[in-house]
Amino acid sequence: MFRAWIAVGFLAGGPAQAALPLSDVLNRMEQAQKNLTDVRFEFVQRVRQGDFPEQRVAGEVFVKRPGLLRVVQKTPEKQVLISDGTTFWLYAPAQKQQLKGDWKAWLKQSGFPLPLIDFVGTFTPELWRSQYKVMFGGYQEPLYELRFEPLHGGVMPLTLWISEESFLPARGRLQDPGVSVEVLLKGMQPNTELKPSLFVPRVPEGTEEIPVTF
């Protein structure tokens, strides 16, 4: 059996510099997002839920617009998640199995922190402006803290720390009653012309594919 996907975004000191106003930060975020065709980055994720021990996941993410995603989880055990925006494939080498099913239905069940990835490469500014009220949380070089409060139900509050160099997220936190997901994003590489073949599920011969419904 598969283990549940554990869901699958820090600060440096220095001389004080004048922070940009919130409107300028958001405008530069929008421009950075619009300029992306693809992006890859490493992540370290920590999940805290009630009295359970903290869970830690690490790996690498590849995003190609308009809707291709590949997540390679390296720890605690290897898994590879691929989505074309409609279907997902989740491969677990240790079990020699690959799950296949509806992407949106799986997202509702898995707890995967898609908003953190969306803000790196797939959310359009129009979409996140329609879903969140954005508040300025402060500036500590080299990061701006932005707090995204949902305008509608069914969306978790989100805090992002935005790099003043790239104006893309460097760290994020999703907070819900009883659950906290923190993700550190590093090694951001935008627009490296990722090949579409990277997002085609390929598994070793003999792997069992299991259709799933929710």
GROMACS .gro file of C-alpha atoms in nm:
model
  214
    1MET     CA    1   0.000   0.000   0.000
    2PHE     CA    2   0.109   0.357  -0.058
    3ARG     CA    3   0.192   0.578   0.232
    4ALA     CA    4  -0.022   0.889   0.233
    5TRP     CA    5   0.149   1.169   0.044
    6ILE     CA    6   0.265   1.395   0.323
    7ALA     CA    7   0.168   1.694   0.112
    8VAL     CA    8   0.328   1.750  -0.161
    9GLY     CA    9   0.700   2.795   0.046
   10PHE     CA   10   1.476   3.158   0.592
   11LEU     CA   11   1.554   3.482   0.685
   12ALA     CA   12   1.892   3.659   0.667
   13GLY     CA   13   2.003   3.965   0.857
   14GLY     CA   14   2.188   4.262   0.721
   15PRO     CA   15   2.183   4.640   0.685
   16ALA     CA   16   1.837   4.792   0.687
   17GLN     CA   17   1.699   4.889   0.347
   18ALA     CA   18   1.383   5.072   0.249
   19ALA     CA   19   1.102   4.826   0.187
   20LEU     CA   20   0.874   4.860  -0.112
   21PRO     CA   21   0.505   4.927  -0.044
   22LEU     CA   22   0.266   4.634  -0.076
   23SER     CA   23   0.131   4.751  -0.412
   24ASP     CA   24   0.480   4.753  -0.564
   25VAL     CA   25   0.562   4.409  -0.424
   26LEU     CA   26   0.242   4.265  -0.571
   27ASN     CA   27   0.306   4.430  -0.907
   28ARG     CA   28   0.657   4.283  -0.920
   29MET     CA   29   0.521   3.942  -0.820
   30GLU     CA   30   0.275   3.964  -1.107
   31GLN     CA   31   0.548   4.051  -1.354
   32ALA     CA   32   0.773   3.770  -1.229
   33GLN     CA   33   0.489   3.519  -1.268
   34LYS     CA   34   0.397   3.643  -1.615
   35ASN     CA   35   0.758   3.603  -1.729
   36LEU     CA   36   0.770   3.234  -1.629
   37THR     CA   37   0.736   2.959  -1.886
   38ASP     CA   38   0.879   2.692  -1.656
   39VAL     CA   39   1.058   2.663  -1.323
   40ARG     CA   40   1.238   2.402  -1.113
   41PHE     CA   41   1.334   2.417  -0.747
   42GLU     CA   42   1.415   2.205  -0.443
   43PHE     CA   43   1.188   2.195  -0.140
   44VAL     CA   44   1.194   2.096   0.224
   45GLN     CA   45   0.854   2.057   0.384
   46ARG     CA   46   0.755   2.022   0.749
   47VAL     CA   47   0.406   1.918   0.856
   48ARG     CA   48   0.278   1.955   1.211
   49GLN     CA   49  -0.058   1.804   1.302
   50GLY     CA   50  -0.183   1.804   1.658
   51ASP     CA   51   0.028   1.590   1.889
   52PHE     CA   52   0.175   1.380   1.607
   53PRO     CA   53   0.552   1.396   1.545
   54GLU     CA   54   0.663   1.647   1.286
   55GLN     CA   55   0.679   1.500   0.936
   56ARG     CA   56   0.956   1.610   0.700
   57VAL     CA   57   0.958   1.568   0.324
   58ALA     CA   58   1.223   1.682   0.075
   59GLY     CA   59   1.260   1.667  -0.299
   60GLU     CA   60   1.244   1.861  -0.624
   61VAL     CA   61   0.962   2.023  -0.821
   62PHE     CA   62   0.934   2.091  -1.194
   63VAL     CA   63   0.656   2.311  -1.335
   64LYS     CA   64   0.586   2.389  -1.699
   65ARG     CA   65   0.303   2.613  -1.807
   66PRO     CA   66   0.018   2.589  -1.863
   67GLY     CA   67  -0.044   2.290  -1.635
   68LEU     CA   68   0.238   2.035  -1.618
   69LEU     CA   69   0.380   1.930  -1.281
   70ARG     CA   70   0.643   1.680  -1.168
   71VAL     CA   71   0.734   1.633  -0.800
   72VAL     CA   72   1.019   1.399  -0.709
   73GLN     CA   73   0.999   1.319  -0.338
   74LYS     CA   74   1.342   1.200  -0.220
   75THR     CA   75   1.280   1.160   0.154
   76PRO     CA   76   1.147   0.992   0.363
   77GLU     CA   77   1.089   0.752   0.073
   78LYS     CA   78   1.106   0.807  -0.299
   79GLN     CA   79   0.784   0.885  -0.484
   80VAL     CA   80   0.725   1.056  -0.817
   81LEU     CA   81   0.410   1.257  -0.877
   82ILE     CA   82   0.317   1.376  -1.228
   83SER     CA   83   0.011   1.572  -1.336
   84ASP     CA   84  -0.107   1.721  -1.663
   85GLY     CA   85  -0.378   1.920  -1.484
   86THR     CA   86  -0.641   1.653  -1.546
   87THR     CA   87  -0.484   1.320  -1.447
   88PHE     CA   88  -0.225   1.234  -1.182
   89TRP     CA   89   0.023   0.948  -1.168
   90LEU     CA   90   0.190   0.865  -0.835
   91TYR     CA   91   0.473   0.613  -0.859
   92ALA     CA   92   0.623   0.440  -0.554
   93PRO     CA   93   0.932   0.237  -0.652
   94ALA     CA   94   0.941   0.046  -0.322
   95GLN     CA   95   0.592  -0.094  -0.385
   96LYS     CA   96   0.642  -0.127  -0.763
   97GLN     CA   97   0.305   0.041  -0.803
   98GLN     CA   98   0.169   0.349  -0.974
   99LEU     CA   99  -0.161   0.511  -0.883
  100LYS     CA  100  -0.356   0.685  -1.157
  101GLY     CA  101  -0.666   0.896  -1.118
  102ASP     CA  102  -0.843   1.230  -1.133
  103TRP     CA  103  -0.613   1.516  -1.035
  104LYS     CA  104  -0.870   1.745  -0.875
  105ALA     CA  105  -1.033   1.463  -0.680
  106TRP     CA  106  -0.694   1.347  -0.552
  107LEU     CA  107  -0.602   1.698  -0.441
  108LYS     CA  108  -0.906   1.711  -0.216
  109GLN     CA  109  -0.805   1.384  -0.047
  110SER     CA  110  -0.427   1.416  -0.026
  111GLY     CA  111  -0.355   1.740   0.156
  112PHE     CA  112  -0.100   1.828  -0.114
  113PRO     CA  113  -0.004   2.199  -0.071
  114LEU     CA  114  -0.083   2.303  -0.427
  115PRO     CA  115  -0.122   2.676  -0.348
  116LEU     CA  116   0.248   2.698  -0.261
  117ILE     CA  117   0.342   2.559  -0.601
  118ASP     CA  118   0.075   2.762  -0.778
  119PHE     CA  119   0.229   3.084  -0.651
  120VAL     CA  120   0.564   2.987  -0.800
  121GLY     CA  121   0.456   2.904  -1.149
  122THR     CA  122   0.092   2.841  -1.232
  123PHE     CA  123  -0.133   3.090  -1.053
  124THR     CA  124  -0.223   3.390  -1.265
  125PRO     CA  125  -0.234   3.720  -1.074
  126GLU     CA  126  -0.600   3.756  -1.165
  127LEU     CA  127  -0.675   3.421  -1.001
  128TRP     CA  128  -0.499   3.480  -0.672
  129ARG     CA  129  -0.634   3.835  -0.647
  130SER     CA  130  -0.985   3.693  -0.683
  131GLN     CA  131  -0.928   3.432  -0.409
  132TYR     CA  132  -0.733   3.621  -0.144
  133LYS     CA  133  -0.710   3.949   0.040
  134VAL     CA  134  -0.338   4.027   0.061
  135MET     CA  135  -0.187   4.198   0.367
  136PHE     CA  136   0.169   4.316   0.427
  137GLY     CA  137   0.336   4.123   0.709
  138GLY     CA  138   0.669   4.304   0.715
  139TYR     CA  139   1.012   4.312   0.553
  140GLN     CA  140   1.337   4.160   0.674
  141GLU     CA  141   1.609   4.165   0.413
  142PRO     CA  142   1.594   3.988   0.173
  143LEU     CA  143   1.230   3.875   0.215
  144TYR     CA  144   0.885   4.034   0.213
  145GLU     CA  145   0.619   3.863   0.423
  146LEU     CA  146   0.274   3.860   0.262
  147ARG     CA  147  -0.037   3.717   0.426
  148PHE     CA  148  -0.309   3.582   0.200
  149GLU     CA  149  -0.650   3.565   0.368
  150PRO     CA  150  -0.913   3.365   0.172
  151LEU     CA  151  -1.213   3.555   0.041
  152HIS     CA  152  -1.415   3.233   0.012
  153GLY     CA  153  -1.453   2.907   0.201
  154GLY     CA  154  -1.254   2.595   0.121
  155VAL     CA  155  -0.919   2.775   0.090
  156MET     CA  156  -0.653   2.770   0.362
  157PRO     CA  157  -0.488   3.092   0.484
  158LEU     CA  158  -0.143   3.127   0.331
  159THR     CA  159   0.170   3.320   0.425
  160LEU     CA  160   0.447   3.372   0.168
  161TRP     CA  161   0.796   3.511   0.208
  162ILE     CA  162   0.887   3.671  -0.126
  163SER     CA  163   1.246   3.714  -0.244
  164GLU     CA  164   1.335   4.075  -0.318
  165GLU     CA  165   1.563   3.948  -0.596
  166SER     CA  166   1.325   3.726  -0.794
  167PHE     CA  167   0.989   3.830  -0.644
  168LEU     CA  168   0.900   3.461  -0.632
  169PRO     CA  169   0.829   3.271  -0.307
  170ALA     CA  170   1.126   3.155  -0.099
  171ARG     CA  171   0.920   3.012   0.184
  172GLY     CA  172   0.552   2.947   0.252
  173ARG     CA  173   0.318   2.839   0.527
  174LEU     CA  174  -0.034   2.697   0.509
  175GLN     CA  175  -0.220   2.714   0.838
  176ASP     CA  176  -0.545   2.544   0.930
  177PRO     CA  177  -0.687   2.448   1.270
  178GLY     CA  178  -0.469   2.161   1.390
  179VAL     CA  179  -0.246   2.151   1.082
  180SER     CA  180   0.057   2.358   0.980
  181VAL     CA  181   0.251   2.302   0.657
  182GLU     CA  182   0.576   2.494   0.607
  183VAL     CA  183   0.779   2.470   0.288
  184LEU     CA  184   1.123   2.610   0.215
  185LEU     CA  185   1.193   2.661  -0.155
  186LYS     CA  186   1.553   2.683  -0.272
  187GLY     CA  187   1.763   2.666  -0.585
  188MET     CA  188   1.496   2.837  -0.795
  189GLN     CA  189   1.575   2.804  -1.168
  190PRO     CA  190   1.322   2.981  -1.392
  191ASN     CA  191   1.287   2.943  -1.769
  192THR     CA  192   1.531   2.660  -1.835
  193GLU     CA  193   1.326   2.519  -2.126
  194LEU     CA  194   1.211   2.204  -1.949
  195LYS     CA  195   1.128   1.929  -2.198
  196PRO     CA  196   0.763   1.812  -2.220
  197SER     CA  197   0.893   1.454  -2.199
  198LEU     CA  198   0.988   1.521  -1.835
  199PHE     CA  199   0.616   1.523  -1.756
  200VAL     CA  200   0.534   1.191  -1.923
  201PRO     CA  201   0.496   0.909  -1.667
  202ARG     CA  202   0.752   0.636  -1.732
  203VAL     CA  203   0.793   0.345  -1.494
  204PRO     CA  204   0.993   0.019  -1.507
  205GLU     CA  205   0.843  -0.282  -1.679
  206GLY     CA  206   0.641  -0.488  -1.435
  207THR     CA  207   0.510  -0.190  -1.238
  208GLU     CA  208   0.147  -0.240  -1.141
  209GLU     CA  209  -0.078   0.051  -1.237
  210ILE     CA  210  -0.374   0.095  -1.005
  211PRO     CA  211  -0.669   0.314  -1.110
  212VAL     CA  212  -0.813   0.502  -0.812
  213THR     CA  213  -1.140   0.686  -0.759
  214PHE     CA  214  -1.249   0.909  -0.474
   0.00000   0.00000   0.00000
